[in-house]
């Protein structure tokens, strides 16, 4: 594959991975992903920015050979995770003169995780610069988006900002530049939900920094390159804002339909009041869609059947997922049904240790809903409608 030039001797040398079906063994990928890597040819020195996910390293190295890259002076590791740094051991063998340039935290990670020898690494600090001759690389520490070792690399002369995982998307591409359409928006949002949302305040901070830099190109390590960065900057400004939307998300599992019946009744009431409602069947639906709806939700209601004296494990998993992704929701509740007893509500709410929403009085019924239960369902819906009145 011939490397494609982005601008002034800066080339895209990454790869699509359409076959990858799950990331971090956690959340499914709809279309696969990409591992972006870049070759920067200065007048004196050559650098590679980020490398390759190891299962694809043979193709990656073959491409370097076919494009005649016989010498590399620097390999910039913006982040130690193996999908970007995993081919460092191979590259330092292939290019014995190359020095790995990275920050102290990332250096620790690649020494521990990839057994990179210390003498191959040059540590840089925030705002340090490295000359390639007619191009200057500037390193900007960006801890927390999404690992503590994350940094950005900025090429001053070309106004190009390499943002590592930040501002990325799991979306393979053929055209180099992002088509700023609905597909990219939804894939970037899903990606944000899955790996960036737990660090929302840091994402907010670095979105403002990217906006201040005003790069001509934003070049993330997954998904298309932005030659119109305002598309992704504006999206991140919205997703990282403190204000949720008038939206309720209800992940649920219902063994015999009793919990689902209550959820359907309450959803209809909320929708009639103008609230956007998304229900997610935790057994059959895609967890990535649920994570995406967590981004904007003002209220999360977890629906569960009681099984084996506790909430169904799928509902407990949804609570753990919400707790890990740390959505900005202001309100949480539980709707459940039981056959003979157990601890459903307290087990679910007890799993929400890292988010501090207001808990709306849950609904717990024995078996199917009775005529006498509907007054409490109406009151539950009215409480949410009232809480949402202050949300635009
Ligand atoms: Fe794409 Fe954090 O690695």
PDB file of N, CA and C and ligand atoms in Angstrom, residues 23 35 79 81-84 146-147 150 164-165 170 191 195 221-222, ligand 1:
ATOM      1  N   UNK A  23     -13.912  -4.052  21.602  1.00  0.00           N
ATOM      2  CA  UNK A  23     -12.742  -3.316  22.060  1.00  0.00           C
ATOM      3  C   UNK A  23     -12.621  -3.458  23.569  1.00  0.00           C
ATOM      4  N   UNK A  35      -6.164   1.839  13.429  1.00  0.00           N
ATOM      5  CA  UNK A  35      -5.039   2.217  14.300  1.00  0.00           C
ATOM      6  C   UNK A  35      -4.224   3.190  13.467  1.00  0.00           C
ATOM      7  N   UNK A  79       1.169   7.452  23.835  1.00  0.00           N
ATOM      8  CA  UNK A  79       0.360   6.725  24.825  1.00  0.00           C
ATOM      9  C   UNK A  79       0.833   5.273  24.815  1.00  0.00           C
ATOM     10  N   UNK A  81      -0.695   2.353  25.518  1.00  0.00           N
ATOM     11  CA  UNK A  81      -1.570   1.199  25.287  1.00  0.00           C
ATOM     12  C   UNK A  81      -1.156   0.479  24.000  1.00  0.00           C
ATOM     13  N   UNK A  82      -1.321  -0.848  24.026  1.00  0.00           N
ATOM     14  CA  UNK A  82      -0.719  -1.664  22.970  1.00  0.00           C
ATOM     15  C   UNK A  82      -1.296  -1.437  21.583  1.00  0.00           C
ATOM     16  N   UNK A  83      -2.503  -0.913  21.482  1.00  0.00           N
ATOM     17  CA  UNK A  83      -3.042  -0.699  20.127  1.00  0.00           C
ATOM     18  C   UNK A  83      -2.253   0.387  19.385  1.00  0.00           C
ATOM     19  N   UNK A  84      -1.470   1.173  20.118  1.00  0.00           N
ATOM     20  CA  UNK A  84      -0.637   2.203  19.469  1.00  0.00           C
ATOM     21  C   UNK A  84       0.862   1.982  19.689  1.00  0.00           C
ATOM     22  N   UNK A 146      -7.116   9.276  27.426  1.00  0.00           N
ATOM     23  CA  UNK A 146      -7.885   8.723  28.522  1.00  0.00           C
ATOM     24  C   UNK A 146      -7.007   8.036  29.579  1.00  0.00           C
ATOM     25  N   UNK A 147      -5.715   7.897  29.326  1.00  0.00           N
ATOM     26  CA  UNK A 147      -4.798   7.324  30.321  1.00  0.00           C
ATOM     27  C   UNK A 147      -3.963   8.446  30.956  1.00  0.00           C
ATOM     28  N   UNK A 150      -1.198   9.895  28.518  1.00  0.00           N
ATOM     29  CA  UNK A 150      -1.538  10.421  27.182  1.00  0.00           C
ATOM     30  C   UNK A 150      -0.898  11.785  26.932  1.00  0.00           C
ATOM     31  N   UNK A 164      -3.835  11.567  19.733  1.00  0.00           N
ATOM     32  CA  UNK A 164      -3.859  10.228  20.310  1.00  0.00           C
ATOM     33  C   UNK A 164      -5.309   9.708  20.340  1.00  0.00           C
ATOM     34  N   UNK A 165      -5.731   9.045  21.406  1.00  0.00           N
ATOM     35  CA  UNK A 165      -7.107   8.518  21.438  1.00  0.00           C
ATOM     36  C   UNK A 165      -8.157   9.636  21.468  1.00  0.00           C
ATOM     37  N   UNK A 170     -14.202   4.809  16.421  1.00  0.00           N
ATOM     38  CA  UNK A 170     -13.953   3.472  15.883  1.00  0.00           C
ATOM     39  C   UNK A 170     -14.675   3.383  14.541  1.00  0.00           C
ATOM     40  N   UNK A 191     -17.797   6.224  20.799  1.00  0.00           N
ATOM     41  CA  UNK A 191     -16.402   6.096  21.235  1.00  0.00           C
ATOM     42  C   UNK A 191     -16.161   6.967  22.479  1.00  0.00           C
ATOM     43  N   UNK A 195     -14.907   5.316  26.150  1.00  0.00           N
ATOM     44  CA  UNK A 195     -13.582   5.457  26.783  1.00  0.00           C
ATOM     45  C   UNK A 195     -13.259   6.854  27.305  1.00  0.00           C
ATOM     46  N   UNK A 221      -5.853   8.903  16.881  1.00  0.00           N
ATOM     47  CA  UNK A 221      -5.238   7.593  16.653  1.00  0.00           C
ATOM     48  C   UNK A 221      -6.253   6.516  16.292  1.00  0.00           C
ATOM     49  N   UNK A 222      -7.543   6.871  16.271  1.00  0.00           N
ATOM     50  CA  UNK A 222      -8.569   5.982  15.707  1.00  0.00           C
ATOM     51  C   UNK A 222      -9.509   6.838  14.858  1.00  0.00           C
TER      52      UNK A 222
HETATM   53 FE1  LIG B   1      -6.451   3.445  21.373  1.00  0.00          FE
HETATM   54 FE2  LIG B   1      -5.934   3.952  24.667  1.00  0.00          FE
HETATM   55  O1  LIG B   1      -5.657   3.183  23.034  1.00  0.00           O
END
